[in-house]
Coordinates of C-alpha atoms and ligand atoms in Angstrom, one line a residue:
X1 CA 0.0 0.0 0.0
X2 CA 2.8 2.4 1.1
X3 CA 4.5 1.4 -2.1
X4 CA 1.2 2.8 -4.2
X5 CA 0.6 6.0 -2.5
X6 CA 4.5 6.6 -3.8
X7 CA 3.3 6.1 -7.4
X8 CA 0.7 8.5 -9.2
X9 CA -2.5 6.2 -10.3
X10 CA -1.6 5.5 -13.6
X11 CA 2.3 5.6 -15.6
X12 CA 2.7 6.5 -19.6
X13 CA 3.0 2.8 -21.0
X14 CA 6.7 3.8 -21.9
X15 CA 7.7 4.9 -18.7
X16 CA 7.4 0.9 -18.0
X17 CA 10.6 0.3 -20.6
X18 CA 13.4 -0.9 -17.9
X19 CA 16.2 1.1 -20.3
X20 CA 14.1 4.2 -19.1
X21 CA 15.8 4.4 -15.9
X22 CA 17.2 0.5 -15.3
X23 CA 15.0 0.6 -12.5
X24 CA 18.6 2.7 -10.7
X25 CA 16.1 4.8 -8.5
X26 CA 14.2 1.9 -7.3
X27 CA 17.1 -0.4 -6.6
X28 CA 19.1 2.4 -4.5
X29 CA 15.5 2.6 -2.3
X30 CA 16.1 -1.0 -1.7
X31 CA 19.4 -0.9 -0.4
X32 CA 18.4 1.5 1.6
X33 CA 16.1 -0.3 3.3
X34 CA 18.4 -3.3 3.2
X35 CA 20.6 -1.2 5.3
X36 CA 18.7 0.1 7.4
X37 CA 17.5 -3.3 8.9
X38 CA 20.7 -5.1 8.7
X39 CA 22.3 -1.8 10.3
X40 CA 19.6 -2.2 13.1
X41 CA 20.7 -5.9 13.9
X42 CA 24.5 -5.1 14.2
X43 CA 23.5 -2.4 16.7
X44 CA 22.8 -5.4 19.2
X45 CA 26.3 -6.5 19.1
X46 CA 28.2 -3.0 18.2
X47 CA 30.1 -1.3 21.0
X48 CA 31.6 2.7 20.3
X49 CA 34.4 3.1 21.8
X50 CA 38.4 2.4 20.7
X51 CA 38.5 -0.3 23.5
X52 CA 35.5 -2.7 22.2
X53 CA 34.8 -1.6 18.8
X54 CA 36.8 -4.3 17.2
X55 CA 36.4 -6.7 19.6
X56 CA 32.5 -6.2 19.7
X57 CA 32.7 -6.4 15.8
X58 CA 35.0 -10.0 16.1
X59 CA 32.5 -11.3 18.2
X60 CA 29.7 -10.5 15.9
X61 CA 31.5 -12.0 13.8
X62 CA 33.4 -15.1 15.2
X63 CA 30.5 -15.8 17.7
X64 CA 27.0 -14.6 16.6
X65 CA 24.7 -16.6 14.7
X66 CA 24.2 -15.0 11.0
X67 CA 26.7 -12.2 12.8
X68 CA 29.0 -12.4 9.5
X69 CA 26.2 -12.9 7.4
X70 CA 24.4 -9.6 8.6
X71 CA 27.3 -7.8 8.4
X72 CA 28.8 -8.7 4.9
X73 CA 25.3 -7.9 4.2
X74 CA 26.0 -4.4 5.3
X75 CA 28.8 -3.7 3.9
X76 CA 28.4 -4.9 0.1
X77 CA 24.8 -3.1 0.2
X78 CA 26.7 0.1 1.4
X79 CA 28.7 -0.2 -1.5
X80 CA 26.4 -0.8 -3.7
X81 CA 24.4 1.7 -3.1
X82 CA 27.0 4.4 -3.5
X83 CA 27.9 2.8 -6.9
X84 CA 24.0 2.5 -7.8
X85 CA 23.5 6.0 -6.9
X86 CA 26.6 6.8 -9.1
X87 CA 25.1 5.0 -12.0
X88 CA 21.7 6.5 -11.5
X89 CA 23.1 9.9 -11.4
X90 CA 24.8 8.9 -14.9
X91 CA 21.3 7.7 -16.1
X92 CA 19.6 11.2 -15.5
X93 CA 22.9 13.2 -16.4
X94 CA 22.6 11.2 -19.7
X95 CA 18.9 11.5 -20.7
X96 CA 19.1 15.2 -19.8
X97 CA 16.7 14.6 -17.4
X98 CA 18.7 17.8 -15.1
X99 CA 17.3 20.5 -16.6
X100 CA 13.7 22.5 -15.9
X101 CA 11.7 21.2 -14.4
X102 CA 13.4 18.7 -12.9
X103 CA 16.4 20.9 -11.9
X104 CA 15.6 21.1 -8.2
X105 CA 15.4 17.4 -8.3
X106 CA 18.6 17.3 -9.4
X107 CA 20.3 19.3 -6.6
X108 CA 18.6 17.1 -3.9
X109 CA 19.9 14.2 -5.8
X110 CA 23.4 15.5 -5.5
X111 CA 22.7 16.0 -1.7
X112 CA 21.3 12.5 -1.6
X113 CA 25.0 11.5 -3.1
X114 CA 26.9 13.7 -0.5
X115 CA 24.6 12.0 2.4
X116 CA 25.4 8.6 0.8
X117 CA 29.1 9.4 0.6
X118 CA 29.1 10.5 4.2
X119 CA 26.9 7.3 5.6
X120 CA 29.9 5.0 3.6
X121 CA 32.7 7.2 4.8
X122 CA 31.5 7.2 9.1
X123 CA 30.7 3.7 8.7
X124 CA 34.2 2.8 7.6
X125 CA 35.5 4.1 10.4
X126 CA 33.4 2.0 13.1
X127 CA 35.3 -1.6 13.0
X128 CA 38.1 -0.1 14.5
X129 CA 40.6 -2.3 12.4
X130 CA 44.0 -1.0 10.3
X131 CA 41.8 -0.7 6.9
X132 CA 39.5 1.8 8.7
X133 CA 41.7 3.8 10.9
X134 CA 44.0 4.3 8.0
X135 CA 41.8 5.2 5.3
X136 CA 40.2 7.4 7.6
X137 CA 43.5 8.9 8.6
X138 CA 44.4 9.2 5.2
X139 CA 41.1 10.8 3.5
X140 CA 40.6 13.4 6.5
X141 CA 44.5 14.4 6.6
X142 CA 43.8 15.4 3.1
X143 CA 41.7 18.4 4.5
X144 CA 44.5 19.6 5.8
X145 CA 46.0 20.9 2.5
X146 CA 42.9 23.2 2.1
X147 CA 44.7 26.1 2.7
X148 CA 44.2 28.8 5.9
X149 CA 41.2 26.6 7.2
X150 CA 43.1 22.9 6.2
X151 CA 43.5 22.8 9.8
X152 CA 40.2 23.4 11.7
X153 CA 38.4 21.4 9.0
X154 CA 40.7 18.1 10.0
X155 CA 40.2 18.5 13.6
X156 CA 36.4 19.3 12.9
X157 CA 36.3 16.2 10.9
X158 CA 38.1 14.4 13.5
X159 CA 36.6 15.7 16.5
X160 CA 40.9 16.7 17.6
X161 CA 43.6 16.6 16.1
X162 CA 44.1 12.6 15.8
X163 CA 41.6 10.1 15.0
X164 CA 40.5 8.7 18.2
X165 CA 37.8 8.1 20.6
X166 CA 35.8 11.4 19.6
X167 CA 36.4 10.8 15.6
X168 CA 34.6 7.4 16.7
X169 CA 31.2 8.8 18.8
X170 CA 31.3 11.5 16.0
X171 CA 31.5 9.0 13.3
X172 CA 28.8 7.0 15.3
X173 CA 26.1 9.1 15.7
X174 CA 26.6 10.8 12.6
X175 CA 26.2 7.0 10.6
X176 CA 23.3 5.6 13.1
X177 CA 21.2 8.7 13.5
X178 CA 21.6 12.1 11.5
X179 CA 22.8 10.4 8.2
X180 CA 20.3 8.1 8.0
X181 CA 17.4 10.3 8.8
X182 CA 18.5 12.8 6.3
X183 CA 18.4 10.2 3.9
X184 CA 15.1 9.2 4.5
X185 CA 14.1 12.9 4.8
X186 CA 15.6 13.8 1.3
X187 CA 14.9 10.9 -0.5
X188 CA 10.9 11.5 0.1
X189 CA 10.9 15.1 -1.0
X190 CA 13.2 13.1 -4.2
X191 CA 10.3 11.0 -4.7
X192 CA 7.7 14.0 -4.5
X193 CA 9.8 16.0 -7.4
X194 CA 10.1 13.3 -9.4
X195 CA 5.5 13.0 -9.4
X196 CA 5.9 16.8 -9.2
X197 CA 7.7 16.8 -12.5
X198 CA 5.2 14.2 -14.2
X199 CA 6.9 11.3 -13.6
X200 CA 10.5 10.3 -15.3
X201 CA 11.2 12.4 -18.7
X202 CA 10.7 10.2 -21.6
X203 CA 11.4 10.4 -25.6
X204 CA 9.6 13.6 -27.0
X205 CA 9.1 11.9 -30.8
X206 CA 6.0 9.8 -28.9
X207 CA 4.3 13.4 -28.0
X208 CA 2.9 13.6 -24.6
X209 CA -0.3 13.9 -25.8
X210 CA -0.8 10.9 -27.4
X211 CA 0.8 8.7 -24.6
X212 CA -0.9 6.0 -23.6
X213 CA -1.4 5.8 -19.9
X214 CA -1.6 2.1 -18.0
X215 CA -2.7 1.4 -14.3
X216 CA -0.1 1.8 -11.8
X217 CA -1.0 -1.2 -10.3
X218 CA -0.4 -3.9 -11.8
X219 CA 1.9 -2.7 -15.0
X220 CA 4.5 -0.4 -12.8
X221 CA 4.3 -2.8 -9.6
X222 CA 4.5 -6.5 -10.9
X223 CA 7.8 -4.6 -13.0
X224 CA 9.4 -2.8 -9.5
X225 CA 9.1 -6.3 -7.4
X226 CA 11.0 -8.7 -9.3
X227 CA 13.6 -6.1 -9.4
X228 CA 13.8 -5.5 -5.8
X229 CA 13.3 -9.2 -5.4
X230 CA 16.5 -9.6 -7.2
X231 CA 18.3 -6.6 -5.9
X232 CA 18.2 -8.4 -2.2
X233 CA 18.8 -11.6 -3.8
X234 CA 21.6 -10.5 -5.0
X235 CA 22.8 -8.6 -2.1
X236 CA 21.9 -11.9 0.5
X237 CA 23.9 -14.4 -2.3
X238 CA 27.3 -11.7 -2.1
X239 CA 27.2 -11.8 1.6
X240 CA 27.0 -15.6 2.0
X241 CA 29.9 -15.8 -0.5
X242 CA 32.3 -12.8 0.2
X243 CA 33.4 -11.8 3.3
X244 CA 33.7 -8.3 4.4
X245 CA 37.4 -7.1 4.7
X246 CA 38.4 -7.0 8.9
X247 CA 42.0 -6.5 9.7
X248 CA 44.1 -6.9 12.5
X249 CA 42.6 -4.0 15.6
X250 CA 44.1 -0.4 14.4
X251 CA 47.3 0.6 15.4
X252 CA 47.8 4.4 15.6
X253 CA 51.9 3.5 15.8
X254 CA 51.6 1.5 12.5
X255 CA 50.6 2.7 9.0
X256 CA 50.1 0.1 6.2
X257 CA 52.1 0.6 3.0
X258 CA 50.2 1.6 0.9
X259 CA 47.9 3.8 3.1
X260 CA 44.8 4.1 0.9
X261 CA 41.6 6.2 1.2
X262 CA 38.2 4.3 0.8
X263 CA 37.9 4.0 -3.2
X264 CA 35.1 6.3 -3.6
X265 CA 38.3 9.1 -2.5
X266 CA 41.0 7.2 -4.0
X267 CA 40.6 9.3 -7.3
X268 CA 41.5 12.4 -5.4
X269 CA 44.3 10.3 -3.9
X270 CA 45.7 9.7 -7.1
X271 CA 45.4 13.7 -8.1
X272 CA 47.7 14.4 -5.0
X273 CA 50.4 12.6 -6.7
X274 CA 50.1 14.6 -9.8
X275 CA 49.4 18.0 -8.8
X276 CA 49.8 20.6 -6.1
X277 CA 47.9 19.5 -2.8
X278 CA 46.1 22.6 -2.8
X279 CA 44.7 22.0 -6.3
X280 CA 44.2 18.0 -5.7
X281 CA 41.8 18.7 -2.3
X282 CA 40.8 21.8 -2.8
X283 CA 40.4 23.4 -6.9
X284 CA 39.6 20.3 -8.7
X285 CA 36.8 18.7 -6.5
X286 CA 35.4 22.4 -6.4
X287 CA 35.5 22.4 -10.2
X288 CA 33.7 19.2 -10.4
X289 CA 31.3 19.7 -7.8
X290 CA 30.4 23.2 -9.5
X291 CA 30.3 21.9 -12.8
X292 CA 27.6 19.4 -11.7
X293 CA 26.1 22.2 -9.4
X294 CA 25.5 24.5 -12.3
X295 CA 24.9 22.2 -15.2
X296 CA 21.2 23.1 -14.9
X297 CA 21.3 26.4 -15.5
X298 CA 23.6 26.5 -18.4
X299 CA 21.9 27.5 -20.9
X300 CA 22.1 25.6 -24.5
X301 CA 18.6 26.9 -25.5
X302 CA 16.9 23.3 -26.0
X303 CA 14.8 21.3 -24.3
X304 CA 16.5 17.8 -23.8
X305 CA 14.9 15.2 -26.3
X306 CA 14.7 12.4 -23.3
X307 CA 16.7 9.9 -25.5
X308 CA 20.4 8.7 -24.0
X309 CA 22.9 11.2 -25.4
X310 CA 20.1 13.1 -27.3
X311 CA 21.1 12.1 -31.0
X312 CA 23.0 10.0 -32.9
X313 CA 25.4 13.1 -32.7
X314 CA 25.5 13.4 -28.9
X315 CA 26.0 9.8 -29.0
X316 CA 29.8 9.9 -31.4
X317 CA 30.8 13.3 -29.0
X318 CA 30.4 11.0 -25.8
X319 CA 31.7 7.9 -27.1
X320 CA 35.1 10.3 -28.4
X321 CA 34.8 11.9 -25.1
X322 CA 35.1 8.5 -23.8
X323 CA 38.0 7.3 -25.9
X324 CA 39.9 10.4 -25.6
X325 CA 39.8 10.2 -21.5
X326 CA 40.9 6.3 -21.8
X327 CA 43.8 7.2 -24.0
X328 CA 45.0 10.8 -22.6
X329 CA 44.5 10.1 -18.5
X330 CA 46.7 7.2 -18.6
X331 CA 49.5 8.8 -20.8
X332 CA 49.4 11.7 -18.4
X333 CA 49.9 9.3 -15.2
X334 CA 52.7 7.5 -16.9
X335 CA 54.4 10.6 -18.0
X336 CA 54.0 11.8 -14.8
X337 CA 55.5 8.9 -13.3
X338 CA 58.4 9.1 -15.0
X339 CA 58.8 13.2 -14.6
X340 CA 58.9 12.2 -10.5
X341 CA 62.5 11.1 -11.3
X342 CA 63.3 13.5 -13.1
X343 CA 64.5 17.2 -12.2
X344 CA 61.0 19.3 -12.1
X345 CA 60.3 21.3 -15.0
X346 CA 60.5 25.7 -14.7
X347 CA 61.7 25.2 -10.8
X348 CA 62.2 28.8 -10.9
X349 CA 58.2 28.9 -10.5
X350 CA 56.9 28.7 -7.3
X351 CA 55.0 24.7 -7.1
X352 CA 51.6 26.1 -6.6
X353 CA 51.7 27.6 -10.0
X354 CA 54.1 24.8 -11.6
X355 CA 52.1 21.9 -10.1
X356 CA 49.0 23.5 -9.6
X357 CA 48.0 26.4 -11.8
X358 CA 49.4 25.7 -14.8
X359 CA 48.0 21.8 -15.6
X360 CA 45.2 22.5 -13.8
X361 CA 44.6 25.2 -16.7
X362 CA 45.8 22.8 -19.3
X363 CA 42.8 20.5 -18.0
X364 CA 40.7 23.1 -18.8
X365 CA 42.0 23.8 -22.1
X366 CA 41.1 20.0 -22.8
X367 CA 37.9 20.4 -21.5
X368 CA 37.4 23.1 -23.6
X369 CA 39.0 21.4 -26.5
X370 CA 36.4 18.6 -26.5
X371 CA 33.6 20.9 -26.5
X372 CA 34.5 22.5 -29.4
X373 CA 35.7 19.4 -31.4
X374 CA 32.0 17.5 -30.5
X375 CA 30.2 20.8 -32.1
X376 CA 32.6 21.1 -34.9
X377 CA 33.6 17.5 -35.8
X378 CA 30.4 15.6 -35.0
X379 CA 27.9 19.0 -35.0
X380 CA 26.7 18.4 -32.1
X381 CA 24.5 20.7 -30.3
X382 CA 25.7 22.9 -27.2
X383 CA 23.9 20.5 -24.8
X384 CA 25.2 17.5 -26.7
X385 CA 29.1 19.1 -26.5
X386 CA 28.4 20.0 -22.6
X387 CA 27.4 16.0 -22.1
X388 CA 30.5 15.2 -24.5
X389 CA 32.5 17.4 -21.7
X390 CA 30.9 15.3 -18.7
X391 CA 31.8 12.4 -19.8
X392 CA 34.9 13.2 -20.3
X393 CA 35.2 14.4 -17.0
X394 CA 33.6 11.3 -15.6
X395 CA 35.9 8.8 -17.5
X396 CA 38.7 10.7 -16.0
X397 CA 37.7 10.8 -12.4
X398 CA 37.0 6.4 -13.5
X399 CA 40.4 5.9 -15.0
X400 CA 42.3 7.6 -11.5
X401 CA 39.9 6.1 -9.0
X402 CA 40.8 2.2 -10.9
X403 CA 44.7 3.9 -10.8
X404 CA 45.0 4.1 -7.6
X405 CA 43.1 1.3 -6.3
X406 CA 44.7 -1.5 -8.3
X407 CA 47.8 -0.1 -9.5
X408 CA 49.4 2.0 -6.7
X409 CA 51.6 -0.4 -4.4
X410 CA 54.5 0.6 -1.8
X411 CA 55.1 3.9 -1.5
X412 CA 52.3 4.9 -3.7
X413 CA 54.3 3.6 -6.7
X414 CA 53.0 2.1 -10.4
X415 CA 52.3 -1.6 -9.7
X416 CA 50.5 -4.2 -11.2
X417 CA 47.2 -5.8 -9.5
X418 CA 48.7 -9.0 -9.2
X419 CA 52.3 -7.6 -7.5
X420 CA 49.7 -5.5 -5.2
X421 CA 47.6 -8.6 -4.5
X422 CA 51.2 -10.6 -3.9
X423 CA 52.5 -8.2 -1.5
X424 CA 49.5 -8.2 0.8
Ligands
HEM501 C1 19.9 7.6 -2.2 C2 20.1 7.9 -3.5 C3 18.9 8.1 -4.5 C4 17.7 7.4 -4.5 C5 17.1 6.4 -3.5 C6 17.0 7.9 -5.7 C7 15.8 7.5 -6.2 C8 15.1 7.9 -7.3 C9 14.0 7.3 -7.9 C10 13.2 6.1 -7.4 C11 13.7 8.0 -9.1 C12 12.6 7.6 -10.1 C13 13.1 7.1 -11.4 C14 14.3 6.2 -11.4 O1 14.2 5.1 -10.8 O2 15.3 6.5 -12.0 C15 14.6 9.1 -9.2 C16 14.7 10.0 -10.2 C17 15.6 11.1 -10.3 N1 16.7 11.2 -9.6 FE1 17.3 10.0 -8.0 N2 17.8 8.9 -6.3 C18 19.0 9.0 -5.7 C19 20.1 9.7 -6.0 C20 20.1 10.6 -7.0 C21 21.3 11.3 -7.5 C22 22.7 11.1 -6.9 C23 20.9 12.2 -8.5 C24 21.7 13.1 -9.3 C25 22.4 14.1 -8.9 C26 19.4 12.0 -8.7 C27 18.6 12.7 -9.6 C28 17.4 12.3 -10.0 C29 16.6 13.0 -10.9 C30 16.9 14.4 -11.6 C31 15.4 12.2 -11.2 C32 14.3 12.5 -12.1 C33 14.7 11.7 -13.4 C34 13.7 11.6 -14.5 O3 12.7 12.3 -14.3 O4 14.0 11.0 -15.5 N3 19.0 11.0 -7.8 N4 15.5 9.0 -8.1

């Protein structure tokens, strides 16, 4: 019942096609819940503090019935749901389905993403082993290279100045209580744009008015169940198979090497090997969270035709987009690589503007080079070139996140997987 007073009466027939949205939305909703009742069941067993928190997670583990179970459970739906919300956010991004009037929907969708960031990143924290003190360690010391305020944002992050008992009830509450309610807060008023906009956008040719409209119930429904029915299927089948990663109890004394940040950070990792701290932490995330920020109110003076990459044309500039970010991200890595043996070049320059300024202005100049060559080469149209500059962008921020998970060994240097996997 509560699932039908979410849904208008009756659904456009083609809203029903599962390439319309790959039912993204609905399967995010169901890890949710998912989480939220296998979250609930850990709470029995979970202790806060630096003294039990591994120990109380071992013995949910080691000694609980279903203990691992439930909590693998946890952990690969957390995950999951981060990457879902990734892919759903390249769903609408790519069906155009940001701009007027589904704009605002938009902007509490990237909130929903921050919230979901933030419920992965204070949960990591609360096993209390070396992965999690670590990665913590390592993702909130990058604050500190924000400059003037680098400082008081780490020890707000942290609760002091290490990670330590306050960084764990701060982590705590902020995963069991304010996170989750936030969630569940934003993601209604999500659902009530989304009816408020007239459901999801769809193809124009079809012409709204000549849409055929089917009962909710059963057309939409008998579609959303099976999914969800697979979705936990999927998520139970993971968990009985894949343990969740617990290492030995943190040690503040002893860092791991490599010290990695959780992988959803690990892109912005990598970009602190290439380029001025400042500019890894601070410019670049700023650029890309503005970029998606504003890309509903650039204007490119045409409604979006609901179809994936608009046209044909909008289709080549993405897929060029795409090949160009495969080819020119690695090259730059390797080069880079190699140039960290090397004397650095124009040393006379202060590193801010050698490492910082200047390729963070070359980026830009690509950026703006493959604008220009989707609307020239492939005519594209301005919204077309703007996704072509997206995915670019996106591709990028893919190629360093897999970079840095899988190929970054001792010392942060070039590795293969299989070394990495060796040295463990
Ligand atoms: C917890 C995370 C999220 C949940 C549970 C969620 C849920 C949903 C659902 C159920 C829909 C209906 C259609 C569909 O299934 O695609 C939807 C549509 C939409 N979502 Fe999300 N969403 C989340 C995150 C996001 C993010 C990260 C964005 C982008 C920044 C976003 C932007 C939108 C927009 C603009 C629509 C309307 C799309 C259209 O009309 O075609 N959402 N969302």
């Amino acid at each position: 019942m509560l699932l039908l007073h979410l849904h208008p009466k009756a659904v456009p027939e083609e809203a029903l096609v599962f390439r319309r949205t790959f039912g993204l939305g609905g399967i995010a909703v169901v890890l949710f819940l998912l989480l939220a009742v296998s979250g609930a069941l850990l709470l029995f067993g979970y202790e806060p503090s630096p003294e039990r928190a591994y120990g109380s997670v071992r013995e949910i583990v080691d000694q609980t019935p279903f203990g691992a179970f439930i909590r693998n459970a946890h952990h690969w739906a957390a995950n999951g749901l981060l990457l879902v919300a990734l892919l759903h956010l390249l769903r609408v991004l790519f069906s155009g389905a940001y701009d007027p009037p589904r704009r605002a929907n938009w902007i509490v969708g990237l909130a929903l993403l921050l919230l979901v960031m933030a419920s992965n990143f204070t949960g990591y924290l609360l096993p209390w082993d070396q992965l999690a003190y670590w990665a913590v360690t390592i993702a909130t010391g990058m604050l500190e290279y924000v400059p003037l305020v680098g400082g008081s944002l780490l020890r707000a992050a942290r609760g002091g100045a290490e990670v330590g008992s306050k960084t764990l009830a701060l982590f705590f509450v902020l995963h069991v209580a304010i996170l989750p309610i936030a969630l569940f807060v934003l993601t209604s008023f999500h659902f009530w744009l989304v009816r408020k906009a007239g459901g999801v956008i769809l193809p124009r040719e079809a012409g709204a008015s000549r849409r055929t409209m089917v009962p909710t119930s059963p057309h939409l429904v008998a579609r959303e169940g099976p999914v969800a029915l697979v979705t936990v299927a999927t998520v139970l089948v993971v968990a009985a198979l894949v343990e969740a990663p617990l290492l030995a109890q943190a040690n503040p004394g002893m860092s791991p090497n490599p010290a990695k940040a959780p992988w959803y950070f690990m892109g912005f990792q990598e970009l602190l090997l290439h380029l001025h701290p400042a500019f890894a932490v601070l410019v670049v995330p700023l650029l890309l969270a503005g970029l998606l920020v504003a890309l509903p109110y650039l204007r490119h003076g045409e409604a979006p035709s609901g179809a994936y990459f608009q046209s044909p044309a909008g289709g080549r500039s993405a897929l060029s987009a795409t090949v160009l970010a495969l080819v020119a991200v690695p090259a730059w890595v390797l080069v880079e690589e190699s140039a960290r043996r090397t004397p650095p070049w124009l040393p006379f320059l202060p590193q801010a503007v050698r490492a910082g300024l200047i390729p963070v202005l070359l980026i830009c100049t690509v950026h703006a080079g493959v604008y220009l060559l989707a609307r020239r080469l492939f005519g594209a149209s301005r919204l077309e070139a703007l996704q072509a500059v997206v995915t670019f962008v996106v591709v990028a921020l893919v190629v360093l996140t897999v970079t840095g998970s899988l190929f970054r060994g001792q010392g942060m240097a070039l590795t293969w997987p299989w070394a990495l996997a060796g040295s463990r």
